[in-house]
Coordinates of C-alpha atoms in Angstrom, one line a residue:
M1 CA 0.0 0.0 0.0
S2 CA 2.9 2.4 0.6
C3 CA 4.3 2.2 -3.0
F4 CA 1.3 1.4 -5.2
D5 CA -2.1 3.0 -5.8
L6 CA -4.7 0.4 -5.0
T7 CA -7.8 0.8 -7.1
K8 CA -11.0 2.1 -5.4
E9 CA -12.8 -1.1 -6.4
L10 CA -10.2 -3.2 -4.6
C11 CA -10.3 -1.0 -1.5
D12 CA -14.1 -1.2 -1.5
E13 CA -14.0 -5.0 -1.6
L14 CA -11.5 -5.2 1.3
S15 CA -13.7 -2.7 3.3
A16 CA -16.8 -4.9 2.7
I17 CA -14.9 -8.0 4.1
I18 CA -13.9 -6.0 7.2
G19 CA -17.5 -4.7 7.7
K20 CA -19.0 -8.1 7.3
Y21 CA -16.6 -9.5 9.9
W22 CA -17.3 -6.6 12.3
W23 CA -21.0 -7.0 12.3
S24 CA -21.1 -10.8 12.2
Q25 CA -18.0 -11.6 14.4
Q26 CA -17.9 -15.0 12.6
D27 CA -17.2 -16.3 9.2
K28 CA -20.0 -17.4 6.9
M29 CA -22.7 -15.4 8.7
N30 CA -24.6 -12.5 7.2
K31 CA -25.9 -10.1 9.7
I32 CA -27.4 -6.6 9.5
H33 CA -24.9 -3.8 9.0
W34 CA -26.5 -1.2 11.3
L35 CA -24.4 1.6 10.2
S36 CA -22.8 2.4 6.8
W37 CA -19.0 1.8 6.4
E38 CA -18.6 5.5 5.8
K39 CA -19.8 6.3 9.3
L40 CA -17.6 3.7 10.8
T41 CA -14.5 5.2 9.2
R42 CA -15.2 8.6 10.9
S43 CA -13.1 9.4 13.9
K44 CA -14.5 8.8 17.4
K45 CA -14.8 12.5 17.9
K46 CA -17.2 12.6 14.9
G47 CA -19.5 9.8 15.7
G48 CA -17.5 6.9 14.1
L49 CA -15.2 4.1 15.4
G50 CA -12.0 5.2 13.6
F51 CA -11.9 2.4 11.0
R52 CA -9.6 3.4 8.1
D53 CA -10.9 4.3 4.6
L54 CA -8.5 2.0 2.8
H55 CA -8.3 4.1 -0.3
L56 CA -7.6 7.3 1.6
F57 CA -5.1 5.5 3.8
N58 CA -3.4 4.3 0.7
M59 CA -3.1 7.9 -0.5
A60 CA -1.6 8.9 2.9
L61 CA 1.0 6.2 2.6
L62 CA 1.9 7.4 -0.9
C63 CA 2.0 10.9 0.4
R64 CA 4.9 9.8 2.8
Q65 CA 6.9 8.6 -0.2
A66 CA 6.5 12.1 -1.8
W67 CA 7.4 13.8 1.4
R68 CA 10.6 11.7 1.7
L69 CA 11.6 12.6 -1.9
L70 CA 11.0 16.3 -1.1
T71 CA 12.9 16.4 2.3
S72 CA 15.6 13.8 1.6
P73 CA 16.5 14.3 -2.1
D74 CA 20.1 13.1 -1.6
T75 CA 19.2 9.5 -0.9
L76 CA 20.0 7.0 -3.6
C77 CA 16.3 6.4 -4.5
G78 CA 15.7 10.2 -4.5
R79 CA 18.7 10.9 -6.9
V80 CA 17.6 8.1 -9.3
L81 CA 14.0 9.3 -9.5
K82 CA 14.9 12.9 -9.8
A83 CA 17.4 12.2 -12.7
K84 CA 14.7 10.2 -14.5
Y85 CA 11.5 12.1 -13.9
F86 CA 12.1 15.6 -12.6
P87 CA 15.8 16.7 -13.2
H88 CA 15.1 20.4 -13.3
T89 CA 12.3 20.8 -10.6
D90 CA 11.0 19.1 -7.5
V91 CA 8.4 16.3 -7.0
L92 CA 5.7 18.8 -6.3
K93 CA 6.0 20.4 -9.7
C94 CA 6.5 17.1 -11.7
P95 CA 3.4 16.4 -13.9
P96 CA 2.4 12.9 -14.9
R97 CA 3.1 12.0 -18.5
A98 CA 2.9 8.9 -20.7
G99 CA 5.3 6.2 -20.3
I100 CA 6.0 6.5 -16.6
S101 CA 6.0 3.5 -14.3
Y102 CA 3.0 2.6 -12.3
T103 CA 5.0 3.2 -9.0
W104 CA 5.9 6.7 -10.0
R105 CA 2.4 7.5 -11.2
S106 CA 1.2 6.3 -7.7
I107 CA 3.6 8.5 -5.9
L108 CA 2.5 11.5 -7.9
K109 CA -1.0 10.9 -6.6
G110 CA 0.4 11.1 -3.1
A111 CA 2.2 14.3 -4.0
E112 CA -1.2 15.8 -4.7
L113 CA -2.3 15.1 -1.2
L114 CA 1.1 16.4 0.1
K115 CA 0.3 19.8 -1.5
E116 CA -2.8 20.0 0.7
G117 CA -0.8 20.2 3.9
L118 CA 2.6 21.6 2.9
I119 CA 4.0 24.9 4.2
W120 CA 7.3 26.5 3.7
R121 CA 9.2 27.8 6.7
I122 CA 10.9 31.0 5.7
G123 CA 14.7 31.3 6.1
N124 CA 16.2 33.7 3.5
G125 CA 13.1 33.4 1.3
E126 CA 15.0 32.6 -1.9
K127 CA 13.1 29.4 -2.7
V128 CA 9.6 30.5 -2.0
N129 CA 7.3 32.2 -4.5
M130 CA 5.2 34.7 -2.5
W131 CA 2.1 34.4 -4.7
E132 CA 2.0 30.7 -5.6
D133 CA 3.7 28.7 -2.7
P134 CA 2.1 28.1 0.7
W135 CA 4.1 30.1 3.3
L136 CA 1.7 31.9 5.5
P137 CA 0.6 29.9 8.6
R138 CA -3.1 30.7 8.2
G139 CA -6.1 29.3 6.4
T140 CA -6.3 26.4 4.2
T141 CA -4.4 27.6 1.1
R142 CA -1.7 29.2 3.3
K143 CA -1.2 31.8 0.6
P144 CA -1.7 35.6 0.6
I145 CA -5.3 36.8 0.0
T146 CA -4.0 39.9 -1.6
P147 CA -4.3 39.8 -5.3
R148 CA -0.9 40.1 -7.2
G149 CA -2.1 42.9 -9.4
A150 CA 0.8 44.6 -11.2
S151 CA 3.5 43.7 -8.7
L152 CA 6.8 42.5 -10.2
L153 CA 8.1 41.0 -7.0
T154 CA 8.1 37.2 -7.0
K155 CA 10.4 35.7 -4.3
V156 CA 9.8 36.2 -0.5
S157 CA 13.5 37.1 -0.3
E158 CA 12.5 40.5 -2.0
L159 CA 10.5 41.4 1.0
I160 CA 13.5 41.2 3.3
N161 CA 15.7 44.3 4.0
P162 CA 19.2 43.3 2.8
V163 CA 20.9 45.6 5.3
T164 CA 19.1 44.6 8.5
G165 CA 18.1 41.1 7.6
E166 CA 14.6 41.9 8.9
W167 CA 11.3 42.3 7.1
D168 CA 11.0 45.5 5.0
V169 CA 7.9 46.8 6.8
Q170 CA 7.1 49.7 4.5
L171 CA 7.4 47.5 1.4
I172 CA 5.2 44.8 2.8
Q173 CA 2.5 47.4 3.8
D174 CA 2.7 48.8 0.3
I175 CA 2.1 45.4 -1.4
F176 CA -0.2 43.5 0.8
W177 CA -3.5 44.0 2.5
P178 CA -3.5 44.5 6.3
E179 CA -4.6 40.9 7.0
D180 CA -1.6 39.5 5.2
V181 CA 0.7 42.1 6.7
A182 CA -0.1 41.1 10.3
V183 CA 0.6 37.4 9.5
I184 CA 3.9 38.1 7.6
M185 CA 5.3 40.3 10.4
Q186 CA 4.9 37.5 12.9
I187 CA 7.1 35.1 10.8
P188 CA 10.6 34.9 12.2
I189 CA 13.4 34.9 9.5
D190 CA 17.0 34.1 9.2
H191 CA 19.1 35.2 6.2
D192 CA 21.7 32.4 7.0
M193 CA 19.0 29.6 6.8
D194 CA 17.6 28.1 3.7
D195 CA 13.7 27.8 3.3
L196 CA 12.4 24.4 4.6
P197 CA 9.2 22.5 3.6
A198 CA 7.1 21.5 6.7
W199 CA 3.8 19.9 7.4
H200 CA 1.3 22.5 8.4
F201 CA -1.0 20.3 10.4
D202 CA 1.6 19.3 13.0
A203 CA 3.0 21.6 15.7
K204 CA 6.5 20.5 15.0
G205 CA 6.1 20.6 11.3
L206 CA 6.7 16.8 10.9
F207 CA 4.9 14.8 8.4
S208 CA 3.0 11.7 9.6
V209 CA 0.7 9.3 7.8
K210 CA -2.0 9.8 10.6
S211 CA -2.1 13.5 9.9
A212 CA -2.1 13.1 6.1
Y213 CA -5.0 10.7 6.5
K214 CA -7.0 13.3 8.5
V215 CA -6.3 15.8 5.6
A216 CA -7.5 13.3 3.0
V217 CA -10.8 12.7 4.9
S218 CA -11.3 16.4 5.3
R219 CA -10.8 16.9 1.6
R220 CA -13.2 14.1 0.8
D221 CA -15.9 15.6 3.0
V222 CA -15.4 19.0 1.5
K223 CA -15.8 17.6 -2.0
A224 CA -18.9 15.8 -0.9
G225 CA -20.4 19.0 0.5
R226 CA -20.7 17.3 4.0
D227 CA -19.7 18.5 7.4
A228 CA -17.4 15.9 8.6
S229 CA -18.1 16.9 12.2
T230 CA -21.7 15.5 12.3
S231 CA -23.2 12.1 12.1
G232 CA -26.9 11.7 11.5
S233 CA -29.2 9.4 13.3
S234 CA -32.7 8.2 12.5
R235 CA -34.6 10.5 14.7
G236 CA -33.4 14.0 14.6
D237 CA -29.9 15.3 14.4
N238 CA -27.8 17.4 16.7
G239 CA -24.6 18.8 15.1
D240 CA -23.3 20.0 18.6
F241 CA -23.3 16.5 20.1
D242 CA -20.1 15.7 21.9
W243 CA -19.3 12.2 20.7
Y244 CA -16.0 12.0 22.4
K245 CA -17.7 12.1 25.9
I246 CA -18.7 8.5 25.3
W247 CA -15.1 7.3 25.0
K248 CA -13.9 9.5 28.0
L249 CA -16.2 7.7 30.3
Q250 CA -14.4 5.6 33.0
I251 CA -16.3 2.3 32.2
P252 CA -15.5 -0.8 30.2
N253 CA -15.3 -0.7 26.5
K254 CA -18.4 -2.9 26.1
V255 CA -20.5 -0.4 27.9
K256 CA -19.1 2.4 25.8
M257 CA -20.0 0.5 22.7
F258 CA -23.6 0.1 24.0
I259 CA -23.8 3.8 24.5
W260 CA -22.4 4.5 21.1
R261 CA -24.9 2.3 19.4
L262 CA -27.7 3.9 21.4
A263 CA -26.6 7.3 20.3
H264 CA -26.8 6.1 16.6
N265 CA -30.2 4.4 17.2
S266 CA -28.5 1.2 16.0
L267 CA -29.5 -1.1 18.8
P268 CA -31.5 -4.2 17.4
V269 CA -34.7 -3.3 19.0
R270 CA -37.7 -4.9 17.2
K271 CA -38.9 -1.7 15.4
N272 CA -35.4 -1.1 14.0
V273 CA -35.1 -4.7 12.9
S274 CA -38.5 -4.4 11.2
R275 CA -37.4 -1.3 9.3
R276 CA -34.5 -3.4 7.9
G277 CA -37.0 -5.6 6.1
V278 CA -37.2 -8.5 8.6
E279 CA -40.7 -9.8 9.3
L280 CA -41.2 -10.3 13.1
D281 CA -43.5 -9.4 15.9
T282 CA -42.5 -5.8 16.9
K283 CA -44.1 -6.0 20.3
C284 CA -41.9 -5.4 23.3
P285 CA -40.5 -8.7 24.6
V286 CA -40.7 -7.6 28.2
C287 CA -44.3 -6.2 28.5
Q288 CA -45.8 -7.6 25.2
R289 CA -48.0 -4.5 25.0
L290 CA -46.6 -1.9 22.6
D291 CA -44.1 -1.7 19.7
E292 CA -40.5 -1.8 20.9
D293 CA -38.3 1.1 20.0
C294 CA -35.6 2.7 22.3
G295 CA -38.0 5.2 23.8
H296 CA -40.4 2.5 24.8
L297 CA -37.8 0.0 26.0
F298 CA -35.8 2.3 28.2
F299 CA -38.3 4.8 29.5
K300 CA -42.0 3.8 28.8
C301 CA -42.3 0.1 29.4
K302 CA -44.3 -0.6 32.6
Y303 CA -41.5 -2.8 34.0
V304 CA -38.8 -0.4 33.2
K305 CA -40.8 2.3 35.1
R306 CA -40.6 0.1 38.2
C307 CA -36.8 0.0 37.9
W308 CA -36.5 3.7 37.6
G309 CA -38.6 4.1 40.6
G310 CA -36.6 1.6 42.6
L311 CA -33.4 3.7 41.7
G312 CA -35.1 6.8 42.9
M313 CA -34.7 8.5 39.5
D314 CA -38.3 8.6 38.2
D315 CA -38.1 12.3 37.5
I316 CA -35.0 11.8 35.3
R317 CA -36.9 9.0 33.4
T318 CA -39.8 11.4 32.7
D319 CA -37.3 14.1 31.4
L320 CA -35.5 11.7 29.2
A321 CA -38.7 10.1 27.9
G322 CA -39.7 13.5 26.3
C323 CA -36.6 13.7 24.1
Q324 CA -36.9 13.5 20.4
S325 CA -33.7 11.7 19.6
E326 CA -31.2 9.4 21.1
K327 CA -28.5 12.1 21.0
E328 CA -30.7 14.4 22.9
I329 CA -31.2 11.8 25.5
L330 CA -27.4 11.4 26.0
A331 CA -26.9 15.2 25.9
K332 CA -29.2 15.4 28.9
I333 CA -27.4 12.6 30.6
W334 CA -24.1 14.4 30.2
K335 CA -25.6 17.3 32.2
L336 CA -26.4 15.1 35.2
E337 CA -24.0 14.9 38.2
K338 CA -21.3 12.3 37.7
A339 CA -22.8 9.8 40.2
Q340 CA -26.3 10.1 38.6
Q341 CA -24.8 9.9 35.2
M342 CA -23.0 6.7 35.9
K343 CA -26.0 5.2 37.6
V344 CA -28.2 6.0 34.5
I345 CA -25.7 4.6 32.1
V346 CA -25.1 1.4 34.0
F347 CA -28.8 0.8 34.5
L348 CA -29.5 1.3 30.7
W349 CA -26.8 -1.2 29.9
R350 CA -28.1 -3.8 32.5
W351 CA -31.7 -3.3 31.4
W352 CA -30.6 -4.0 27.8
S353 CA -28.9 -7.2 28.9
A354 CA -32.0 -8.3 30.8
R355 CA -34.1 -7.5 27.7
N356 CA -32.0 -9.6 25.5
K357 CA -32.3 -12.6 27.7
A358 CA -36.1 -12.3 27.7
S359 CA -36.1 -11.8 23.9
N360 CA -34.2 -15.1 23.6
G361 CA -36.8 -16.9 25.7
E362 CA -35.0 -16.9 29.0
R363 CA -36.6 -15.8 32.4
M364 CA -37.0 -12.1 32.7
Q365 CA -35.0 -10.8 35.7
S366 CA -37.0 -9.3 38.6
V367 CA -36.7 -5.6 39.5
S368 CA -34.6 -6.5 42.6
E369 CA -32.2 -8.6 40.5
I370 CA -31.7 -5.8 38.0
L371 CA -31.2 -3.2 40.7
G372 CA -28.8 -5.5 42.4
S373 CA -26.8 -5.9 39.3
V374 CA -26.7 -2.1 38.9
A375 CA -25.4 -1.6 42.3
Y376 CA -22.7 -4.4 41.9
F377 CA -21.4 -3.0 38.6
L378 CA -21.4 0.6 40.0
M379 CA -19.1 -0.7 42.8
E380 CA -17.0 -2.6 40.3
F381 CA -16.5 0.4 38.1
D382 CA -15.7 2.7 41.1
Q383 CA -13.0 0.3 42.2
L384 CA -11.7 0.2 38.6
Q385 CA -11.3 4.0 38.7
S386 CA -9.6 3.9 42.1
T387 CA -6.9 1.5 41.0
R388 CA -6.1 3.8 38.1
K389 CA -5.6 6.8 40.3
E390 CA -1.9 7.5 41.2
V391 CA -1.1 8.7 44.6
L392 CA 1.2 11.6 44.2
G393 CA 3.4 12.8 47.1
D394 CA 3.8 16.4 48.2
V395 CA 6.4 17.6 45.7
R396 CA 7.9 21.0 46.5
H397 CA 9.1 23.0 43.5
C398 CA 11.8 25.7 44.0
W399 CA 14.5 27.2 42.0
R400 CA 17.8 25.4 42.3
P401 CA 21.2 27.2 41.8
P402 CA 23.5 26.0 39.0
P403 CA 26.6 23.7 39.6
P404 CA 29.9 25.4 40.5
E405 CA 31.5 27.5 37.7
F406 CA 28.1 27.6 35.8
Y407 CA 25.6 30.3 35.4
K408 CA 21.8 29.7 35.1
I409 CA 19.6 31.6 32.6
N410 CA 15.9 31.6 33.3
A411 CA 13.9 32.9 30.4
D412 CA 10.2 33.4 29.8
G413 CA 7.8 35.1 27.4
A414 CA 4.5 36.8 27.6
F415 CA 1.9 36.9 24.9
D416 CA -1.4 39.0 24.3
P417 CA -3.6 37.0 21.9
N418 CA -5.8 40.1 21.3
T419 CA -3.2 42.4 20.1
R420 CA -0.6 39.8 18.9
T421 CA 2.1 41.5 20.9
G422 CA 4.3 40.1 23.6
G423 CA 7.2 40.6 26.0
W424 CA 10.5 38.8 26.9
G425 CA 12.3 38.5 30.1
F426 CA 15.4 36.7 31.5
V427 CA 17.5 36.6 34.6
V428 CA 21.1 35.3 34.9
R429 CA 22.3 34.1 38.3
D430 CA 25.5 32.5 39.6
T431 CA 26.0 29.4 41.8
K432 CA 25.1 31.5 44.9
G433 CA 21.8 32.7 43.5
E434 CA 23.1 36.2 43.1
V435 CA 21.8 38.2 40.1
M436 CA 24.3 38.9 37.3
M437 CA 22.0 40.5 34.7
V438 CA 18.2 40.9 34.2
G439 CA 16.6 41.8 30.9
A440 CA 13.1 42.6 29.6
G441 CA 11.7 43.9 26.4
Y442 CA 8.6 44.4 24.2
I443 CA 7.8 42.3 21.1
Q444 CA 5.7 44.2 18.5
H445 CA 4.8 41.2 16.3
V446 CA 4.5 37.7 17.7
A447 CA 2.5 34.7 16.7
S448 CA 2.3 32.6 19.8
P449 CA 3.5 32.2 23.4
L450 CA 6.2 29.7 22.3
Q451 CA 7.7 32.3 19.9
A452 CA 7.8 34.9 22.7
E453 CA 9.7 32.3 24.9
M454 CA 12.1 31.6 22.1
I455 CA 12.9 35.3 21.7
A456 CA 13.5 35.5 25.5
M457 CA 15.9 32.6 25.3
L458 CA 17.8 34.1 22.5
R459 CA 18.1 37.4 24.3
G460 CA 19.3 35.7 27.5
V461 CA 22.1 33.6 25.8
Q462 CA 23.3 36.6 23.8
Q463 CA 23.7 38.7 27.1
A464 CA 25.4 35.7 28.8
A465 CA 27.9 35.5 25.9
W466 CA 28.4 39.3 26.1
L467 CA 29.3 39.0 29.8
G468 CA 32.0 36.4 28.9
M469 CA 30.3 33.4 30.5
Q470 CA 31.5 30.0 29.2
N471 CA 29.3 27.5 31.1
I472 CA 25.6 28.1 31.3
V473 CA 22.4 26.3 32.2
L474 CA 19.4 27.5 30.2
E475 CA 16.3 26.8 32.2
I476 CA 12.8 27.1 30.7
D477 CA 9.2 25.9 31.6
A478 CA 8.0 25.1 28.1
S479 CA 8.4 21.4 27.5
M480 CA 7.7 21.8 23.8
L481 CA 10.9 23.9 23.5
A482 CA 13.4 21.7 25.4
S483 CA 13.6 18.9 22.8
P484 CA 14.1 21.0 19.7
L485 CA 17.1 22.9 21.3
T486 CA 18.8 19.6 22.3
S487 CA 18.0 17.7 19.1
A488 CA 20.4 17.5 16.3
G489 CA 17.7 17.0 13.6
V490 CA 16.2 19.5 11.3
D491 CA 13.5 21.6 13.0
R492 CA 10.5 22.3 10.9
S493 CA 8.3 24.0 13.4
P494 CA 7.0 27.6 12.9
M495 CA 10.0 28.8 15.1
S496 CA 12.6 26.9 13.1
C497 CA 14.6 30.1 12.5
L498 CA 14.7 30.9 16.2
V499 CA 15.6 27.4 17.0
C500 CA 18.5 27.3 14.6
Q501 CA 19.8 30.7 15.8
I502 CA 19.8 29.5 19.5
R503 CA 21.4 26.2 18.7
D504 CA 24.2 27.8 16.6
F505 CA 24.8 30.5 19.3
L506 CA 25.0 27.9 22.1
R507 CA 27.4 25.7 20.2
S508 CA 29.7 28.6 19.0
E509 CA 29.8 30.9 22.1
F510 CA 29.9 28.5 25.1
S511 CA 32.4 25.8 26.1
S512 CA 29.6 23.9 28.0
Y513 CA 25.8 24.4 28.1
N514 CA 22.8 22.5 29.3
V515 CA 19.0 23.0 28.5
S516 CA 16.8 22.0 31.4
L517 CA 13.1 22.0 32.0
C518 CA 11.6 23.3 35.2
N519 CA 8.2 23.9 36.9
R520 CA 6.5 27.2 36.2
I521 CA 6.9 28.1 39.9
C522 CA 10.8 28.0 39.5
N523 CA 10.5 30.5 36.6
K524 CA 8.5 33.2 38.3
V525 CA 11.2 35.9 38.1
A526 CA 11.5 35.6 34.4
D527 CA 7.8 35.4 34.1
A528 CA 7.4 38.7 35.9
L529 CA 10.0 40.3 33.8
A530 CA 8.3 39.2 30.6
A531 CA 5.0 40.6 31.8
F532 CA 6.8 43.9 32.6
G533 CA 8.3 43.9 29.0
M534 CA 4.8 43.4 27.5
G535 CA 2.9 45.8 29.7
V536 CA 5.2 48.6 30.5
L537 CA 8.0 48.8 28.0
K538 CA 7.5 50.0 24.4
S539 CA 9.3 48.9 21.2
G540 CA 13.0 49.8 21.2
S541 CA 13.1 50.5 24.9
D542 CA 14.6 47.3 26.3
M543 CA 15.7 47.0 29.8
L544 CA 19.1 45.4 30.6
T545 CA 20.6 45.9 34.0
S546 CA 22.7 44.2 36.7
Q547 CA 20.6 45.7 39.4
V548 CA 17.5 43.8 40.6
P549 CA 14.4 45.8 39.7
C550 CA 12.2 46.5 42.7
F551 CA 9.2 44.8 41.3
V552 CA 11.0 41.4 41.3
S553 CA 13.3 41.8 44.4
E554 CA 11.0 39.7 46.6
L555 CA 10.8 37.0 44.0
V556 CA 14.6 36.9 43.7
S557 CA 15.0 36.8 47.5
G558 CA 12.5 33.9 47.7
D559 CA 14.6 31.9 45.2
L560 CA 17.9 32.2 47.3
P561 CA 19.1 28.9 48.6
T562 CA 19.2 30.3 52.2
N563 CA 15.4 30.6 52.2
E564 CA 14.8 27.1 51.3
V565 CA 13.1 25.0 54.0

């Protein structure tokens, strides 16, 4: 599947075999398929079970081959294919033509899917066409919404000031609409770094078959004119229904499957079976009075009313009986207190089990027996949750001084999502906890809190190098930033330029360095400095001093080793 395009017909045949096995659970048995295969292939968050659409999964695997050719062109396979099929371009711009192999034609189909999620991380901007290539981390096309008009500029590098190495603000404002200007100014750049392809739908910019499959499913649903976030049922529809709440319940999977089928109205109650063309008596197997559908079986049957009364929840039964769809029933159950919610769910499941025995000719359980089984399973499920809970000790977090002959840099960033501005702050301390340097500043254009923290780290290590420090510990509280700085691989995240700058600076300016992760409590001094930079300072008025500012003096004193209990 990873090298050849399987035909849609073959994938449909394989899907039919999987669906047959799922519903029958045995070979050579044909049973009712209560839901379409298309619904089963939806994710659990969208009402399905997460089965793979084999044709789309095949495209995602082929997309991985195209990604490898794009990001690793120097491999033996990449060089052979490039020499034969696209010697003067890349795999994304290679059109299919007559006479190519079936393998290469299949990979080109994967390349079409790759275009749906590709984005360019800007370094020097020399490879990226500003009008045709996806490079803006926004929207589905990731391209400017500004029409090109009579502009003669083509490459992103032409938007960068060659003297300062920063964006040419005036030129950008003259060419693009304000919506595009705001996004462009938030992109970090580095004139010493080449432009890199990345995967837009991953926070680290890394391609995965799982993510590509989701893009393929989304594209299929858009073409079909269908909202992939909803899944219909036979009685009414509620697009706001939270399907994932079913799978977050702390109960066994068999109970979750029961609730999921109830939400889809796919339980084999007799009215549902009759609608499928099966001739049978549709009367309720418990009371033998009225036709059996989910509303009657769970809320209106005279025997089930006794059970609800025995549980002391007859008012809840009355409320649920007035619902117009199964999803509306569950939506009201989600609003109950947790204890009542669990009791209702377990009772519905146990009542369904008792009903099945009665339908198969066995003795119908009494009300006391059903209520007893409900109490038993509630106790079992509660014990199951208790065993999963971890008993955590009282862990005290406090700032720790660096080892001898080392200096510790604590850095943090602040971010205002409304104005898309931020602040940076850092503090450098020695092994005794004494402050050597503090810094804070304002960031006029910033895209995320992580970008603000990266800028704070860069400012901190630059000042440490200026002070002549050779051994440092860079301490941060963002777990997503620790691994990129210590990894030797290519970073394709939106902050790839900043990551490369910090990596290169650490390797070239310091004899020894270490990047460590700390609790946010240990980073409160840098956090206060970043907030000060965002809220008080203005652009171009950075604060750099060896004196402890009064507004963080108490925080610094609280971090001193002598104050540790």
